[in-house]
């Protein structure tokens, strides 16, 4: 019976149950009873059959208790190990073995209760999706492990690292001022200076991080601290920095963006947005060649919110495809009225990166063509050079679909990237637009003129027409016409006009001829 006392005590420590404590008490009582009976038999030298039988029964009973207690302990130990593992998995990331987001919240709350200064830093690894696509998810997982180890080895003593998302990590840092945060960041940059070796492949590792200093008197909640660090991290990503510290200006910008996004959603749902049209004219005939559709958002004060303000927000929040559908719907509705004025008119519509994903754009076009009886040959879709180079194969497939449907495709902002010639070679485009950054100062900049003249030469050899945008004076118009640029667009011709205004403008052919001075 004595052999069952220690495991019974261990069971009581594991189970913390009154039943096991009762069993331990009974074992102690039985042990005392067994000892008393053994002493009685020894002292009285009683070897009767009854005593021997009783001794055998008690011995077997003791053996039974020992077996039950040991089996109970073994089962409870396994159960406790399983519970401990389940708890560990619930609190840790399975890949990096770092603590997870809920534990990060708990750690922040613990630091806040201690009334001490600390910092929260969020790290985001660049291009993990591209690495996964190119090298496989196993490679990407190993990169994440190596990245987490590099951060962990560079932290200030007492700091804790957490994995809070796919490629996002958080640090609750002992840094109590900006200097300490930047020193810690420099240590991480140094650790990653030579990149990481994953599966015998050297990988350059680039990250963005955002930090917020927590001061007890401010009493900011854990979710809010992480949110502010996240805001700073996205600011770092936009500015291509490794570390940005949160400040009030960043917060105000996020609040302003939030309100603008909500207002934009409402304006889009109500149909408050307007499509304006900027003319594109033929330098040879002085006649209108086409118009570019440009969206405008009327504000309550009578002015317009320009696309430069709301389109980036729409793109960031996956709303741009709805805006594209809205513009396409409006243009297709207006097209009949415009073609009555000029049957050869073409309308240019800008697309975004998100329009290249999935089948949404094609579905929208098919629906609109059938419902509005649109002639696709009157529509030219414009893609920016940066959009195209994001995924050339996917863009090529989309362009081929658009061409099969009867549309034409133009490359906007041509010449601003590093792959302009590759685009001309790889993609079946029919027109390119020379970016206004080369046009506006071409009269005073030799390099701009060289780029324009080279583009015109290449376009002619490749059978592409050319539109020069950003034409703002007669001298530039004359220069482009002399160089053989077929089409021009800009404020020297006309600013973007509402539907009613563009109809009057197109009808007034003399106005176009006056603007061009019949070069």
Short mmCIF file of C-alpha atoms in Angstrom, two decimals:
data_model
loop_
_atom_site.label_atom_id
_atom_site.label_comp_id
_atom_site.label_asym_id
_atom_site.label_seq_id
_atom_site.Cartn_x
_atom_site.Cartn_y
_atom_site.Cartn_z
CA UNK A 1 0.00 0.00 0.00
CA UNK A 2 2.90 2.32 0.69
CA UNK A 3 3.81 2.05 -3.03
CA UNK A 4 0.50 3.72 -3.93
CA UNK A 5 0.83 6.71 -1.57
CA UNK A 6 3.31 8.75 -3.66
CA UNK A 7 1.48 8.33 -7.03
CA UNK A 8 -1.80 9.13 -5.25
CA UNK A 9 -0.26 12.36 -3.93
CA UNK A 10 0.92 13.21 -7.49
CA UNK A 11 -2.57 12.50 -8.85
CA UNK A 12 -4.07 14.90 -6.29
CA UNK A 13 -1.60 17.54 -7.49
CA UNK A 14 -2.63 17.02 -11.13
CA UNK A 15 -6.37 16.51 -10.80
CA UNK A 16 -7.17 18.86 -7.92
CA UNK A 17 -10.30 16.77 -7.25
CA UNK A 18 -11.91 15.98 -3.86
CA UNK A 19 -12.48 12.38 -4.97
CA UNK A 20 -8.75 11.75 -5.35
CA UNK A 21 -8.06 13.38 -2.00
CA UNK A 22 -10.65 11.03 -0.45
CA UNK A 23 -8.90 8.07 -2.12
CA UNK A 24 -5.55 9.26 -0.72
CA UNK A 25 -7.10 9.42 2.76
CA UNK A 26 -8.51 5.90 2.42
CA UNK A 27 -5.11 4.61 1.20
CA UNK A 28 -3.49 6.10 4.30
CA UNK A 29 -6.16 4.54 6.54
CA UNK A 30 -5.83 1.17 4.82
CA UNK A 31 -2.05 1.38 5.06
CA UNK A 32 -2.37 1.96 8.81
CA UNK A 33 -4.89 -0.93 9.04
CA UNK A 34 -2.61 -3.24 7.04
CA UNK A 35 0.31 -2.34 9.30
CA UNK A 36 -1.79 -2.98 12.41
CA UNK A 37 -3.00 -6.34 11.10
CA UNK A 38 0.54 -7.36 10.15
CA UNK A 39 1.77 -6.43 13.64
CA UNK A 40 -1.07 -8.45 15.19
CA UNK A 41 -0.23 -11.54 13.10
CA UNK A 42 3.48 -11.16 13.86
CA UNK A 43 3.04 -10.75 17.59
CA UNK A 44 0.43 -13.54 18.02
CA UNK A 45 2.03 -15.95 15.59
CA UNK A 46 -1.45 -16.78 14.36
CA UNK A 47 -1.19 -19.11 11.34
CA UNK A 48 -4.77 -20.29 11.16
CA UNK A 49 -6.43 -20.79 7.78
CA UNK A 50 -8.68 -17.78 8.38
CA UNK A 51 -5.73 -15.50 9.06
CA UNK A 52 -3.85 -16.76 6.01
CA UNK A 53 -6.91 -16.32 3.80
CA UNK A 54 -7.50 -12.83 5.15
CA UNK A 55 -3.86 -11.95 4.63
CA UNK A 56 -4.05 -13.13 1.01
CA UNK A 57 -7.21 -11.06 0.40
CA UNK A 58 -5.62 -7.97 1.94
CA UNK A 59 -2.47 -8.49 -0.13
CA UNK A 60 -4.49 -8.77 -3.35
CA UNK A 61 -6.54 -5.71 -2.32
CA UNK A 62 -3.34 -3.77 -1.78
CA UNK A 63 -2.04 -4.89 -5.16
CA UNK A 64 -5.32 -3.80 -6.75
CA UNK A 65 -5.04 -0.34 -5.21
CA UNK A 66 -1.44 -0.02 -6.42
CA UNK A 67 -2.43 -0.97 -9.99
CA UNK A 68 -5.47 1.37 -10.01
CA UNK A 69 -3.45 4.29 -8.66
CA UNK A 70 -0.60 3.80 -11.12
CA UNK A 71 -2.97 3.42 -14.07
CA UNK A 72 -4.91 6.49 -12.91
CA UNK A 73 -1.70 8.48 -12.66
CA UNK A 74 -0.57 7.36 -16.11
CA UNK A 75 -3.91 8.34 -17.67
CA UNK A 76 -3.97 11.70 -15.92
CA UNK A 77 -0.39 12.45 -16.94
CA UNK A 78 -1.24 11.72 -20.58
CA UNK A 79 -4.39 13.81 -20.32
CA UNK A 80 -2.49 16.67 -18.70
CA UNK A 81 0.16 16.49 -21.43
CA UNK A 82 -2.59 16.61 -24.07
CA UNK A 83 -4.20 19.60 -22.36
CA UNK A 84 -0.86 21.34 -22.06
CA UNK A 85 -0.20 20.76 -25.76
CA UNK A 86 -3.66 22.03 -26.67
CA UNK A 87 -3.11 25.13 -24.54
CA UNK A 88 0.31 25.66 -26.10
CA UNK A 89 -1.12 25.37 -29.62
CA UNK A 90 -3.90 27.79 -28.73
CA UNK A 91 -1.33 30.34 -27.56
CA UNK A 92 1.39 29.84 -30.18
CA UNK A 93 1.85 29.96 -33.92
CA UNK A 94 2.33 26.43 -35.26
CA UNK A 95 5.02 27.44 -37.75
CA UNK A 96 7.38 29.77 -35.91
CA UNK A 97 6.43 28.59 -32.38
CA UNK A 98 6.03 32.25 -31.42
CA UNK A 99 3.15 33.39 -29.26
CA UNK A 100 0.11 34.52 -31.25
CA UNK A 101 -2.14 37.59 -31.42
CA UNK A 102 -4.23 36.92 -28.25
CA UNK A 103 -1.01 36.46 -26.28
CA UNK A 104 0.26 39.73 -27.71
CA UNK A 105 -2.85 41.47 -26.35
CA UNK A 106 -2.34 39.80 -22.97
CA UNK A 107 1.32 40.86 -22.89
CA UNK A 108 0.39 44.48 -23.66
CA UNK A 109 -2.25 44.49 -20.92
CA UNK A 110 0.29 43.07 -18.47
CA UNK A 111 2.78 45.84 -19.32
CA UNK A 112 0.05 48.45 -18.92
CA UNK A 113 -0.82 47.15 -15.46
CA UNK A 114 2.84 47.51 -14.49
CA UNK A 115 2.59 51.27 -15.28
CA UNK A 116 5.82 51.32 -17.27
CA UNK A 117 6.80 52.80 -20.63
CA UNK A 118 7.11 50.32 -23.50
CA UNK A 119 6.66 50.20 -27.27
CA UNK A 120 4.65 48.11 -29.72
CA UNK A 121 6.18 47.46 -33.13
CA UNK A 122 4.54 45.70 -36.08
CA UNK A 123 6.67 44.20 -38.88
CA UNK A 124 5.41 43.33 -42.37
CA UNK A 125 7.53 41.26 -44.74
CA UNK A 126 7.57 42.39 -48.37
CA UNK A 127 6.56 40.16 -51.28
CA UNK A 128 5.76 36.97 -49.37
CA UNK A 129 2.98 36.14 -51.85
CA UNK A 130 5.33 36.49 -54.81
CA UNK A 131 7.91 34.33 -53.04
CA UNK A 132 5.28 31.68 -52.31
CA UNK A 133 4.11 31.75 -55.93
CA UNK A 134 7.65 31.53 -57.29
CA UNK A 135 9.31 29.15 -54.82
CA UNK A 136 6.44 27.32 -53.14
CA UNK A 137 4.81 27.64 -49.73
CA UNK A 138 7.37 25.45 -47.98
CA UNK A 139 10.10 27.86 -49.04
CA UNK A 140 7.98 30.79 -47.87
CA UNK A 141 7.42 29.09 -44.51
CA UNK A 142 11.15 28.59 -44.02
CA UNK A 143 11.71 32.25 -44.88
CA UNK A 144 9.19 33.28 -42.21
CA UNK A 145 10.99 31.13 -39.65
CA UNK A 146 14.34 32.66 -40.57
CA UNK A 147 12.87 36.17 -40.48
CA UNK A 148 11.38 35.61 -37.03
CA UNK A 149 14.70 34.28 -35.72
CA UNK A 150 16.56 37.30 -37.10
CA UNK A 151 14.14 39.68 -35.34
CA UNK A 152 14.20 37.68 -32.10
CA UNK A 153 17.99 37.72 -31.94
CA UNK A 154 18.09 41.50 -32.40
CA UNK A 155 15.55 42.57 -29.78
CA UNK A 156 16.29 44.47 -26.61
CA UNK A 157 16.43 42.27 -23.48
CA UNK A 158 12.96 41.75 -22.05
CA UNK A 159 11.20 42.29 -25.37
CA UNK A 160 8.75 39.68 -26.69
CA UNK A 161 8.07 38.68 -30.30
CA UNK A 162 4.68 37.47 -31.60
CA UNK A 163 3.36 36.33 -34.96
CA UNK A 164 0.00 38.02 -35.44
CA UNK A 165 -0.73 37.25 -39.11
CA UNK A 166 0.54 35.63 -42.28
CA UNK A 167 3.56 37.88 -42.80
CA UNK A 168 3.05 40.20 -39.82
CA UNK A 169 4.95 40.08 -36.55
CA UNK A 170 4.57 42.21 -33.44
CA UNK A 171 7.09 43.09 -30.78
CA UNK A 172 6.27 44.34 -27.30
CA UNK A 173 9.55 46.13 -26.83
CA UNK A 174 11.49 47.39 -23.86
CA UNK A 175 12.33 50.50 -25.93
CA UNK A 176 11.12 53.52 -24.00
CA UNK A 177 12.07 56.28 -26.44
CA UNK A 178 12.57 56.86 -30.16
CA UNK A 179 16.34 56.44 -29.97
CA UNK A 180 15.99 52.94 -28.48
CA UNK A 181 13.44 51.99 -31.17
CA UNK A 182 15.71 53.09 -34.01
CA UNK A 183 18.69 51.37 -32.37
CA UNK A 184 16.68 48.14 -32.21
CA UNK A 185 15.61 48.59 -35.84
CA UNK A 186 19.22 49.14 -36.91
CA UNK A 187 20.18 45.90 -35.17
CA UNK A 188 17.51 44.02 -37.16
CA UNK A 189 18.62 45.64 -40.41
CA UNK A 190 22.20 44.60 -39.65
CA UNK A 191 21.09 41.01 -39.00
CA UNK A 192 19.33 40.96 -42.39
CA UNK A 193 22.02 42.90 -44.26
CA UNK A 194 23.30 39.83 -46.10
CA UNK A 195 19.83 38.37 -46.54
CA UNK A 196 18.73 34.92 -45.41
CA UNK A 197 19.74 31.55 -46.81
CA UNK A 198 16.67 29.36 -47.34
CA UNK A 199 17.02 25.91 -48.91
CA UNK A 200 20.51 26.88 -50.08
CA UNK A 201 19.08 29.96 -51.80
CA UNK A 202 20.07 33.50 -50.75
CA UNK A 203 17.04 35.76 -50.30
CA UNK A 204 17.12 39.51 -49.74
CA UNK A 205 14.68 40.31 -46.95
CA UNK A 206 12.93 43.68 -46.89
CA UNK A 207 10.34 44.73 -44.35
CA UNK A 208 8.35 47.73 -43.18
CA UNK A 209 7.59 48.36 -39.53
CA UNK A 210 5.50 50.80 -37.54
CA UNK A 211 5.91 51.63 -33.86
CA UNK A 212 3.95 53.34 -31.10
CA UNK A 213 5.36 54.35 -27.71
CA UNK A 214 3.01 53.56 -24.82
CA UNK A 215 3.08 56.00 -21.91
CA UNK A 216 1.06 55.07 -18.77
CA UNK A 217 -0.61 58.48 -18.47
CA UNK A 218 -2.16 58.13 -21.96
CA UNK A 219 -3.87 54.81 -21.04
CA UNK A 220 -4.34 53.53 -24.61
CA UNK A 221 -5.95 50.10 -24.93
CA UNK A 222 -4.09 47.13 -26.39
CA UNK A 223 -6.22 46.98 -29.57
CA UNK A 224 -5.70 50.70 -30.13
CA UNK A 225 -1.94 50.40 -29.65
CA UNK A 226 -1.77 47.63 -32.27
CA UNK A 227 -4.01 49.65 -34.58
CA UNK A 228 -1.75 52.69 -34.34
CA UNK A 229 1.38 50.62 -34.88
CA UNK A 230 -0.37 49.13 -37.92
CA UNK A 231 -1.13 52.63 -39.26
CA UNK A 232 2.54 53.57 -38.90
CA UNK A 233 3.57 50.32 -40.60
CA UNK A 234 1.43 51.09 -43.66
CA UNK A 235 2.93 54.56 -43.76
CA UNK A 236 6.37 52.93 -43.77
CA UNK A 237 5.29 50.63 -46.59
CA UNK A 238 4.03 53.54 -48.71
CA UNK A 239 7.24 55.53 -48.14
CA UNK A 240 9.52 52.48 -48.55
CA UNK A 241 11.02 52.93 -45.06
CA UNK A 242 11.96 50.22 -42.60
CA UNK A 243 10.49 52.05 -39.57
CA UNK A 244 7.93 54.83 -39.06
CA UNK A 245 6.76 56.06 -35.66
CA UNK A 246 3.10 56.82 -35.14
CA UNK A 247 2.12 60.46 -34.65
CA UNK A 248 -1.07 62.54 -34.64
CA UNK A 249 -0.71 63.48 -38.30
CA UNK A 250 -0.83 59.81 -39.29
CA UNK A 251 -3.90 59.30 -37.12
CA UNK A 252 -5.70 62.29 -38.61
CA UNK A 253 -4.88 61.04 -42.09
CA UNK A 254 -6.39 57.62 -41.34
CA UNK A 255 -9.52 59.18 -39.83
CA UNK A 256 -9.87 61.45 -42.87
CA UNK A 257 -9.39 58.47 -45.19
CA UNK A 258 -12.01 56.48 -43.28
CA UNK A 259 -14.59 59.25 -43.65
CA UNK A 260 -13.74 59.78 -47.32
CA UNK A 261 -14.12 56.04 -47.99
CA UNK A 262 -17.57 56.00 -46.36
CA UNK A 263 -18.60 59.15 -48.26
CA UNK A 264 -17.30 57.63 -51.49
CA UNK A 265 -19.30 54.44 -50.97
CA UNK A 266 -22.42 56.53 -50.41
CA UNK A 267 -21.76 58.71 -53.47
CA UNK A 268 -21.20 55.63 -55.63
CA UNK A 269 -24.38 53.96 -54.36
CA UNK A 270 -26.46 57.10 -54.94
CA UNK A 271 -24.97 57.74 -58.38
CA UNK A 272 -23.56 61.13 -57.37
CA UNK A 273 -20.31 60.65 -59.28
CA UNK A 274 -20.06 62.30 -62.69
CA UNK A 275 -18.17 61.32 -65.82
CA UNK A 276 -16.49 64.19 -67.66
CA UNK A 277 -14.95 63.95 -71.11
CA UNK A 278 -11.68 65.52 -72.29
CA UNK A 279 -11.30 65.84 -76.08
CA UNK A 280 -8.53 64.18 -78.10
CA UNK A 281 -8.00 65.81 -81.48
CA UNK A 282 -6.34 64.90 -84.76
CA UNK A 283 -3.39 67.17 -85.52
CA UNK A 284 -3.72 66.47 -89.25
CA UNK A 285 -7.40 67.31 -89.75
CA UNK A 286 -8.11 69.48 -86.68
CA UNK A 287 -11.14 67.30 -85.98
CA UNK A 288 -12.16 65.51 -82.82
CA UNK A 289 -10.76 61.99 -82.72
CA UNK A 290 -12.11 60.93 -79.34
CA UNK A 291 -12.63 61.75 -75.69
CA UNK A 292 -11.23 60.36 -72.47
CA UNK A 293 -13.73 59.56 -69.71
CA UNK A 294 -12.64 61.06 -66.39
CA UNK A 295 -14.62 60.64 -63.18
CA UNK A 296 -15.43 63.60 -60.95
CA UNK A 297 -17.02 63.70 -57.49
CA UNK A 298 -19.15 66.79 -56.78
CA UNK A 299 -18.83 68.11 -53.22
CA UNK A 300 -21.37 70.03 -51.18
CA UNK A 301 -19.55 73.35 -51.69
CA UNK A 302 -20.04 73.14 -55.45
CA UNK A 303 -16.47 72.14 -56.25
CA UNK A 304 -15.23 68.73 -57.35
CA UNK A 305 -13.16 66.21 -55.39
CA UNK A 306 -10.44 65.24 -57.84
CA UNK A 307 -9.63 61.59 -58.65
CA UNK A 308 -6.13 61.97 -57.18
CA UNK A 309 -7.76 62.07 -53.74
CA UNK A 310 -10.33 59.29 -53.85
CA UNK A 311 -9.08 56.78 -56.42
CA UNK A 312 -6.06 55.66 -54.31
CA UNK A 313 -8.45 55.13 -51.38
CA UNK A 314 -10.83 53.16 -53.59
CA UNK A 315 -7.94 51.00 -54.84
CA UNK A 316 -6.64 50.40 -51.33
CA UNK A 317 -10.07 49.26 -50.12
CA UNK A 318 -11.00 47.09 -53.13
CA UNK A 319 -13.69 49.53 -54.29
CA UNK A 320 -12.07 50.48 -57.60
CA UNK A 321 -13.73 47.67 -59.58
CA UNK A 322 -17.14 49.09 -58.60
CA UNK A 323 -16.00 52.53 -59.74
CA UNK A 324 -14.81 51.06 -63.06
CA UNK A 325 -18.19 49.37 -63.53
CA UNK A 326 -19.92 52.69 -62.76
CA UNK A 327 -17.82 54.57 -65.33
CA UNK A 328 -18.33 51.87 -67.97
CA UNK A 329 -22.08 51.93 -67.37
CA UNK A 330 -22.16 55.74 -67.66
CA UNK A 331 -20.00 55.86 -70.79
CA UNK A 332 -22.03 53.15 -72.52
CA UNK A 333 -25.21 55.10 -71.70
CA UNK A 334 -23.72 58.35 -73.09
CA UNK A 335 -22.10 56.74 -76.14
CA UNK A 336 -25.18 56.87 -78.36
CA UNK A 337 -25.59 60.62 -77.89
CA UNK A 338 -21.88 61.23 -78.56
CA UNK A 339 -21.87 59.14 -81.74
CA UNK A 340 -24.81 61.09 -83.12
CA UNK A 341 -22.47 64.08 -83.18
CA UNK A 342 -19.48 62.17 -84.57
CA UNK A 343 -19.87 58.60 -85.78
CA UNK A 344 -16.09 58.05 -85.78
CA UNK A 345 -15.63 59.17 -82.18
CA UNK A 346 -13.77 56.87 -79.75
CA UNK A 347 -14.11 56.97 -75.98
CA UNK A 348 -11.12 56.13 -73.79
CA UNK A 349 -11.84 54.43 -70.43
CA UNK A 350 -9.16 53.92 -67.77
CA UNK A 351 -8.84 50.57 -66.01
CA UNK A 352 -7.13 49.72 -62.70
CA UNK A 353 -4.98 46.83 -61.50
CA UNK A 354 -7.95 45.24 -59.78
CA UNK A 355 -9.87 45.15 -63.07
CA UNK A 356 -7.27 42.69 -64.34
CA UNK A 357 -8.20 40.14 -61.67
CA UNK A 358 -10.92 37.58 -62.19
CA UNK A 359 -13.78 37.75 -64.67
CA UNK A 360 -15.65 40.73 -63.21
CA UNK A 361 -14.64 43.19 -65.97
CA UNK A 362 -15.53 40.80 -68.79
CA UNK A 363 -18.87 39.98 -67.16
CA UNK A 364 -19.66 43.70 -66.77
CA UNK A 365 -18.77 44.38 -70.41
CA UNK A 366 -20.84 41.47 -71.74
CA UNK A 367 -23.82 42.62 -69.72
CA UNK A 368 -23.49 46.25 -70.83
CA UNK A 369 -22.92 45.45 -74.50
CA UNK A 370 -26.09 43.40 -74.72
CA UNK A 371 -28.28 45.74 -72.64
CA UNK A 372 -27.14 49.02 -74.26
CA UNK A 373 -26.37 47.78 -77.79
CA UNK A 374 -22.84 49.23 -77.71
CA UNK A 375 -20.40 49.12 -80.62
CA UNK A 376 -17.14 47.90 -78.99
CA UNK A 377 -15.01 49.41 -81.76
CA UNK A 378 -15.85 52.86 -80.36
CA UNK A 379 -14.21 52.06 -77.00
CA UNK A 380 -10.50 52.13 -76.14
CA UNK A 381 -9.44 50.84 -72.73
CA UNK A 382 -6.35 52.44 -71.20
CA UNK A 383 -3.93 50.46 -69.02
CA UNK A 384 -1.00 52.10 -67.25
CA UNK A 385 2.49 50.78 -67.83
CA UNK A 386 2.93 49.87 -64.15
CA UNK A 387 -0.31 47.85 -64.24
CA UNK A 388 0.83 45.89 -67.23
CA UNK A 389 4.20 44.97 -65.76
CA UNK A 390 2.62 43.65 -62.54
CA UNK A 391 1.63 40.49 -64.41
CA UNK A 392 2.38 40.58 -68.13
CA UNK A 393 0.86 37.16 -68.90
CA UNK A 394 -2.40 37.91 -67.13
CA UNK A 395 -2.59 41.34 -68.77
CA UNK A 396 -1.91 39.84 -72.18
CA UNK A 397 -4.73 37.34 -71.70
CA UNK A 398 -7.14 40.14 -70.72
CA UNK A 399 -6.10 42.33 -73.67
CA UNK A 400 -6.66 39.42 -76.06
CA UNK A 401 -10.14 38.90 -74.59
CA UNK A 402 -10.95 42.59 -75.01
CA UNK A 403 -9.73 42.55 -78.60
CA UNK A 404 -11.82 39.44 -79.35
CA UNK A 405 -14.84 41.34 -78.04
CA UNK A 406 -14.07 44.20 -80.46
CA UNK A 407 -12.46 46.71 -78.09
CA UNK A 408 -9.08 48.39 -78.53
CA UNK A 409 -6.38 48.83 -75.89
CA UNK A 410 -4.02 51.74 -75.24
CA UNK A 411 -1.03 51.98 -72.89
CA UNK A 412 -1.27 55.09 -70.72
CA UNK A 413 1.69 56.91 -69.10
CA UNK A 414 4.01 55.37 -71.68
CA UNK A 415 7.69 55.89 -70.98
CA UNK A 416 7.43 56.35 -67.23
CA UNK A 417 8.57 52.79 -66.38
CA UNK A 418 11.53 50.62 -67.28
CA UNK A 419 9.75 48.16 -69.53
CA UNK A 420 8.13 50.31 -72.22
CA UNK A 421 9.86 48.51 -75.09
CA UNK A 422 8.94 45.10 -73.66
CA UNK A 423 5.29 46.17 -73.62
CA UNK A 424 5.41 47.12 -77.30
CA UNK A 425 6.94 43.74 -78.10
CA UNK A 426 4.77 41.48 -75.93
CA UNK A 427 1.29 43.00 -75.96
CA UNK A 428 -1.17 43.42 -78.86
CA UNK A 429 -1.89 47.10 -78.23
CA UNK A 430 -3.12 49.53 -80.88
CA UNK A 431 -2.26 52.86 -79.28
CA UNK A 432 0.12 54.42 -76.77
CA UNK A 433 -0.17 57.67 -74.83
CA UNK A 434 3.00 59.62 -74.19
CA UNK A 435 2.98 60.67 -70.56
CA UNK A 436 2.48 64.37 -69.90
CA UNK A 437 5.70 64.47 -67.84
CA UNK A 438 7.56 64.34 -71.18
CA UNK A 439 5.18 66.67 -73.02
CA UNK A 440 4.75 69.66 -70.72
CA UNK A 441 8.44 70.67 -70.82
CA UNK A 442 9.48 69.18 -74.15
CA UNK A 443 10.21 72.61 -75.67
CA UNK A 444 12.90 73.31 -73.08
CA UNK A 445 14.20 69.81 -72.36
CA UNK A 446 16.27 68.02 -74.99
CA UNK A 447 15.85 64.66 -73.28
CA UNK A 448 12.06 64.95 -73.28
CA UNK A 449 12.09 65.71 -77.01
CA UNK A 450 14.38 62.75 -77.62
CA UNK A 451 11.99 60.43 -75.78
CA UNK A 452 8.97 61.78 -77.67
CA UNK A 453 10.64 61.50 -81.08
CA UNK A 454 11.92 57.99 -80.34
CA UNK A 455 8.46 56.90 -79.20
CA UNK A 456 6.89 58.29 -82.37
CA UNK A 457 9.42 56.45 -84.52
CA UNK A 458 8.88 53.15 -82.73
CA UNK A 459 5.11 53.49 -82.79
CA UNK A 460 5.15 54.11 -86.52
CA UNK A 461 7.30 51.02 -87.15
CA UNK A 462 5.05 48.90 -84.92
CA UNK A 463 1.78 50.18 -86.36
CA UNK A 464 0.57 51.92 -83.19
CA UNK A 465 -1.08 55.33 -83.13
CA UNK A 466 0.15 57.86 -80.56
CA UNK A 467 -1.64 60.31 -78.28
CA UNK A 468 0.40 63.01 -76.53
CA UNK A 469 -1.28 64.14 -73.33
CA UNK A 470 -0.57 67.26 -71.30
CA UNK A 471 -0.51 69.71 -74.22
CA UNK A 472 -0.84 73.14 -72.62
CA UNK A 473 0.21 75.70 -75.26
CA UNK A 474 0.23 76.36 -78.98
CA UNK A 475 4.00 75.94 -79.28
CA UNK A 476 3.82 72.37 -77.96
CA UNK A 477 0.92 71.64 -80.30
CA UNK A 478 2.94 72.91 -83.24
CA UNK A 479 6.01 70.87 -82.26
CA UNK A 480 4.04 67.62 -81.89
CA UNK A 481 2.22 68.14 -85.17
CA UNK A 482 5.52 68.79 -86.93
CA UNK A 483 6.98 65.57 -85.49
CA UNK A 484 4.05 63.59 -86.87
CA UNK A 485 2.19 62.95 -83.59
CA UNK A 486 -1.27 61.95 -84.77
CA UNK A 487 -3.36 62.86 -81.72
CA UNK A 488 -3.05 65.35 -78.86
CA UNK A 489 -4.88 65.96 -75.60
CA UNK A 490 -4.57 68.65 -72.97
CA UNK A 491 -5.79 71.94 -71.56
CA UNK A 492 -4.65 73.81 -74.67
CA UNK A 493 -7.41 71.91 -76.48
CA UNK A 494 -9.95 71.72 -73.68
CA UNK A 495 -10.35 70.85 -70.04
CA UNK A 496 -12.55 67.86 -69.12
CA UNK A 497 -16.21 68.73 -69.80
CA UNK A 498 -19.56 67.45 -68.63
CA UNK A 499 -21.75 65.53 -71.08
CA UNK A 500 -23.74 68.61 -72.05
CA UNK A 501 -20.59 70.70 -72.48
CA UNK A 502 -18.73 68.08 -74.54
CA UNK A 503 -21.73 67.73 -76.86
CA UNK A 504 -21.66 71.48 -77.52
CA UNK A 505 -17.86 71.38 -77.88
CA UNK A 506 -17.95 68.60 -80.46
CA UNK A 507 -20.72 70.40 -82.37
CA UNK A 508 -18.56 73.53 -82.51
CA UNK A 509 -15.96 72.26 -84.96
CA UNK A 510 -14.69 75.80 -85.45
CA UNK A 511 -13.61 75.92 -81.81
CA UNK A 512 -11.32 72.94 -82.39
CA UNK A 513 -9.85 74.49 -85.48
CA UNK A 514 -9.26 77.75 -83.65
CA UNK A 515 -7.46 75.92 -80.84
CA UNK A 516 -5.18 74.13 -83.28
CA UNK A 517 -4.59 77.20 -85.44
CA UNK A 518 -4.70 74.83 -88.47
CA UNK A 519 -1.03 73.77 -88.18
#
